[in-house]
Tab-separated table of N, CA and C in Angstrom:
chain	number	residue	atom	x	y	z
H	145	MET	N	-66.760	-48.006	-118.756
H	145	MET	CA	-65.335	-48.157	-118.905
H	145	MET	C	-65.021	-48.146	-120.403
H	146	SER	N	-64.001	-47.404	-120.808
H	146	SER	CA	-63.642	-47.324	-122.220
H	146	SER	C	-62.895	-48.577	-122.658
H	147	LEU	N	-62.781	-48.751	-123.958
H	147	LEU	CA	-62.117	-49.931	-124.510
H	147	LEU	C	-60.653	-49.976	-124.096
H	148	GLY	N	-59.982	-48.817	-124.105
H	148	GLY	CA	-58.571	-48.758	-123.713
H	148	GLY	C	-58.373	-49.126	-122.252
H	149	ALA	N	-59.254	-48.649	-121.391
H	149	ALA	CA	-59.164	-48.964	-119.965
H	149	ALA	C	-59.440	-50.445	-119.736
H	150	ASN	N	-60.372	-51.006	-120.504
H	150	ASN	CA	-60.716	-52.415	-120.388
H	150	ASN	C	-59.517	-53.285	-120.784
H	151	ASN	N	-58.851	-52.923	-121.889
H	151	ASN	CA	-57.670	-53.669	-122.330
H	151	ASN	C	-56.540	-53.538	-121.323
H	152	SER	N	-56.377	-52.363	-120.777
H	152	SER	CA	-55.342	-52.127	-119.774
H	152	SER	C	-55.601	-52.970	-118.526
H	153	SER	N	-56.868	-53.057	-118.124
H	153	SER	CA	-57.246	-53.850	-116.959
H	153	SER	C	-56.961	-55.332	-117.198
H	154	ARG	N	-57.294	-55.819	-118.398
H	154	ARG	CA	-57.023	-57.227	-118.725
H	154	ARG	C	-55.531	-57.502	-118.756
H	155	SER	N	-54.778	-56.555	-119.295
H	155	SER	CA	-53.323	-56.707	-119.350
H	155	SER	C	-52.738	-56.758	-117.938
H	156	ALA	N	-53.229	-55.907	-117.078
H	156	ALA	CA	-52.756	-55.903	-115.691
H	156	ALA	C	-53.121	-57.214	-114.991
H	157	ASN	N	-54.327	-57.701	-115.243
H	157	ASN	CA	-54.749	-58.976	-114.640
H	157	ASN	C	-53.895	-60.136	-115.135
H	158	ARG	N	-53.571	-60.137	-116.433
H	158	ARG	CA	-52.707	-61.192	-116.975
H	158	ARG	C	-51.324	-61.129	-116.338
H	159	ARG	N	-50.812	-59.938	-116.165
H	159	ARG	CA	-49.488	-59.766	-115.553
H	159	ARG	C	-49.514	-60.241	-114.098
H	160	ILE	N	-50.556	-59.917	-113.386
H	160	ILE	CA	-50.698	-60.369	-111.989
H	160	ILE	C	-50.769	-61.888	-111.934
H	161	ASP	N	-51.547	-62.491	-112.822
H	161	ASP	CA	-51.646	-63.953	-112.872
H	161	ASP	C	-50.291	-64.584	-113.176
H	162	SER	N	-49.568	-63.982	-114.115
H	162	SER	CA	-48.252	-64.496	-114.485
H	162	SER	C	-47.289	-64.417	-113.307
H	163	LEU	N	-47.285	-63.305	-112.614
H	163	LEU	CA	-46.413	-63.145	-111.437
H	163	LEU	C	-46.781	-64.132	-110.338
H	164	SER	N	-48.062	-64.374	-110.178
H	164	SER	CA	-48.518	-65.334	-109.173
H	164	SER	C	-48.022	-66.734	-109.497
H	165	ARG	N	-48.109	-67.129	-110.768
H	165	ARG	CA	-47.619	-68.456	-111.183
H	165	ARG	C	-46.110	-68.558	-110.999
H	166	GLU	N	-45.389	-67.502	-111.350
H	166	GLU	CA	-43.937	-67.495	-111.165
H	166	GLU	C	-43.578	-67.635	-109.694
H	167	ARG	N	-44.294	-66.940	-108.842
H	167	ARG	CA	-44.058	-67.008	-107.399
H	167	ARG	C	-44.266	-68.433	-106.894
H	168	GLU	N	-45.361	-69.065	-107.321
H	168	GLU	CA	-45.646	-70.436	-106.900
H	168	GLU	C	-44.571	-71.397	-107.390
H	169	SER	N	-44.083	-71.167	-108.596
H	169	SER	CA	-43.026	-72.009	-109.156
H	169	SER	C	-41.736	-71.853	-108.345
H	170	ILE	N	-41.400	-70.652	-107.994
H	170	ILE	CA	-40.197	-70.399	-107.187
H	170	ILE	C	-40.323	-71.045	-105.821
H	171	ILE	N	-41.482	-70.965	-105.214
H	171	ILE	CA	-41.712	-71.598	-103.913
H	171	ILE	C	-41.514	-73.105	-104.017
H	172	ARG	N	-42.050	-73.718	-105.079
H	172	ARG	CA	-41.870	-75.169	-105.275
H	172	ARG	C	-40.401	-75.522	-105.425
H	173	ILE	N	-39.661	-74.737	-106.197
H	173	ILE	CA	-38.229	-75.000	-106.403
H	173	ILE	C	-37.472	-74.879	-105.087
H	174	LEU	N	-37.772	-73.865	-104.310
H	174	LEU	CA	-37.102	-73.689	-103.024
H	174	LEU	C	-37.423	-74.827	-102.065
H	175	ASN	N	-38.669	-75.274	-102.056
H	175	ASN	CA	-39.049	-76.408	-101.212
H	175	ASN	C	-38.310	-77.668	-101.620
H	176	GLN	N	-38.184	-77.891	-102.924
H	176	GLN	CA	-37.461	-79.064	-103.411
H	176	GLN	C	-35.987	-78.982	-103.035
H	177	ALA	N	-35.411	-77.800	-103.109
H	177	ALA	CA	-34.002	-77.624	-102.740
H	177	ALA	C	-33.812	-77.924	-101.263
H	178	ASP	N	-34.727	-77.481	-100.432
H	178	ASP	CA	-34.639	-77.751	-99.000
H	178	ASP	C	-34.716	-79.241	-98.726
H	179	LEU	N	-35.587	-79.955	-99.444
H	179	LEU	CA	-35.716	-81.396	-99.254
H	179	LEU	C	-34.431	-82.101	-99.659
H	180	GLY	N	-33.804	-81.636	-100.726
H	180	GLY	CA	-32.536	-82.218	-101.154
H	180	GLY	C	-31.469	-82.036	-100.098
H	181	ARG	N	-31.448	-80.879	-99.497
H	181	ARG	CA	-30.468	-80.603	-98.439
H	181	ARG	C	-30.736	-81.493	-97.226
H	182	ILE	N	-31.981	-81.666	-96.876
H	182	ILE	CA	-32.344	-82.521	-95.741
H	182	ILE	C	-31.920	-83.957	-96.015
H	183	GLU	N	-32.141	-84.426	-97.244
H	183	GLU	CA	-31.731	-85.784	-97.607
H	183	GLU	C	-30.221	-85.945	-97.469
H	184	GLN	N	-29.465	-84.941	-97.887
H	184	GLN	CA	-28.007	-84.989	-97.747
H	184	GLN	C	-27.609	-85.049	-96.280
H	185	ASP	N	-28.233	-84.207	-95.470
H	185	ASP	CA	-27.921	-84.183	-94.042
H	185	ASP	C	-28.234	-85.518	-93.386
H	186	ILE	N	-29.341	-86.127	-93.754
H	186	ILE	CA	-29.720	-87.427	-93.197
H	186	ILE	C	-28.692	-88.485	-93.597
H	187	GLY	N	-28.242	-88.440	-94.839
H	187	GLY	CA	-27.223	-89.383	-95.298
H	187	GLY	C	-25.930	-89.246	-94.504
H	188	LEU	N	-25.515	-88.016	-94.261
H	188	LEU	CA	-24.296	-87.793	-93.474
H	188	LEU	C	-24.465	-88.281	-92.038
H	189	LEU	N	-25.611	-88.015	-91.463
H	189	LEU	CA	-25.869	-88.470	-90.093
H	189	LEU	C	-25.891	-89.991	-90.014
H	190	LYS	N	-26.452	-90.634	-91.022
H	190	LYS	CA	-26.486	-92.098	-91.046
H	190	LYS	C	-25.070	-92.662	-91.079
H	191	LYS	N	-24.207	-92.070	-91.908
H	191	LYS	CA	-22.814	-92.521	-91.974
H	191	LYS	C	-22.120	-92.352	-90.620
H	192	LYS	N	-22.351	-91.228	-89.974
H	192	LYS	CA	-21.738	-90.984	-88.664
H	192	LYS	C	-22.242	-91.983	-87.627
H	193	LEU	N	-23.547	-92.242	-87.650
H	193	LEU	CA	-24.109	-93.207	-86.697
H	193	LEU	C	-23.586	-94.612	-86.960
H	194	ASP	N	-23.440	-94.985	-88.223
H	194	ASP	CA	-22.885	-96.295	-88.560
H	194	ASP	C	-21.446	-96.407	-88.057
H	195	SER	N	-20.694	-95.335	-88.228
H	195	SER	CA	-19.309	-95.317	-87.766
H	195	SER	C	-19.245	-95.435	-86.242
H	196	ILE	N	-20.090	-94.725	-85.541
H	196	ILE	CA	-20.142	-94.790	-84.081
H	196	ILE	C	-20.548	-96.189	-83.632
H	197	ASP	N	-21.502	-96.770	-84.334
H	197	ASP	CA	-21.949	-98.127	-84.011
H	197	ASP	C	-20.800	-99.126	-84.159
H	198	GLU	N	-20.021	-98.977	-85.210
H	198	GLU	CA	-18.876	-99.864	-85.417
H	198	GLU	C	-17.852	-99.698	-84.293
H	199	LEU	N	-17.595	-98.461	-83.911
H	199	LEU	CA	-16.619	-98.209	-82.824
H	199	LEU	C	-17.102	-98.825	-81.508
H	200	LEU	N	-18.367	-98.650	-81.222
H	200	LEU	CA	-18.891	-99.163	-79.958
H	200	LEU	C	-18.978	-100.696	-79.942
H	201	SER	N	-19.164	-101.301	-81.091
H	201	SER	CA	-19.271	-102.761	-81.146
H	201	SER	C	-17.917	-103.457	-81.210
H	202	GLY	N	-16.862	-102.671	-81.439
H	202	GLY	CA	-15.527	-103.239	-81.527
H	202	GLY	C	-15.200	-103.785	-82.894
H	203	ARG	N	-16.042	-103.541	-83.870
H	203	ARG	CA	-15.800	-104.055	-85.234
H	203	ARG	C	-14.820	-103.186	-85.996
H	204	SER	N	-14.540	-101.993	-85.500
H	204	SER	CA	-13.653	-101.056	-86.189
H	204	SER	C	-12.210	-101.326	-85.809
H	205	ASN	N	-11.281	-100.957	-86.698
H	205	ASN	CA	-9.847	-101.146	-86.410
H	205	ASN	C	-9.328	-100.063	-85.528
C-alpha cells in the first residue's frame, strides 16, 4: 500500500469514528428528550388523578 493510500485510509477511518461518536451522541440526546417528555406526561397524569381523587372524596368544591 502506498503512503498516500495509507493516509487516505486513516483519514477515512477517523471520519467513520467521528460519525459513529456523533451518532451515539444524538441517540443519547434523543433518549434524554424522550425521558423528559415521559416525566412531563407522568406529572400531568398525577395532577389529573389527584383532581379525580378530590372529586370522588367530596373534598372539591
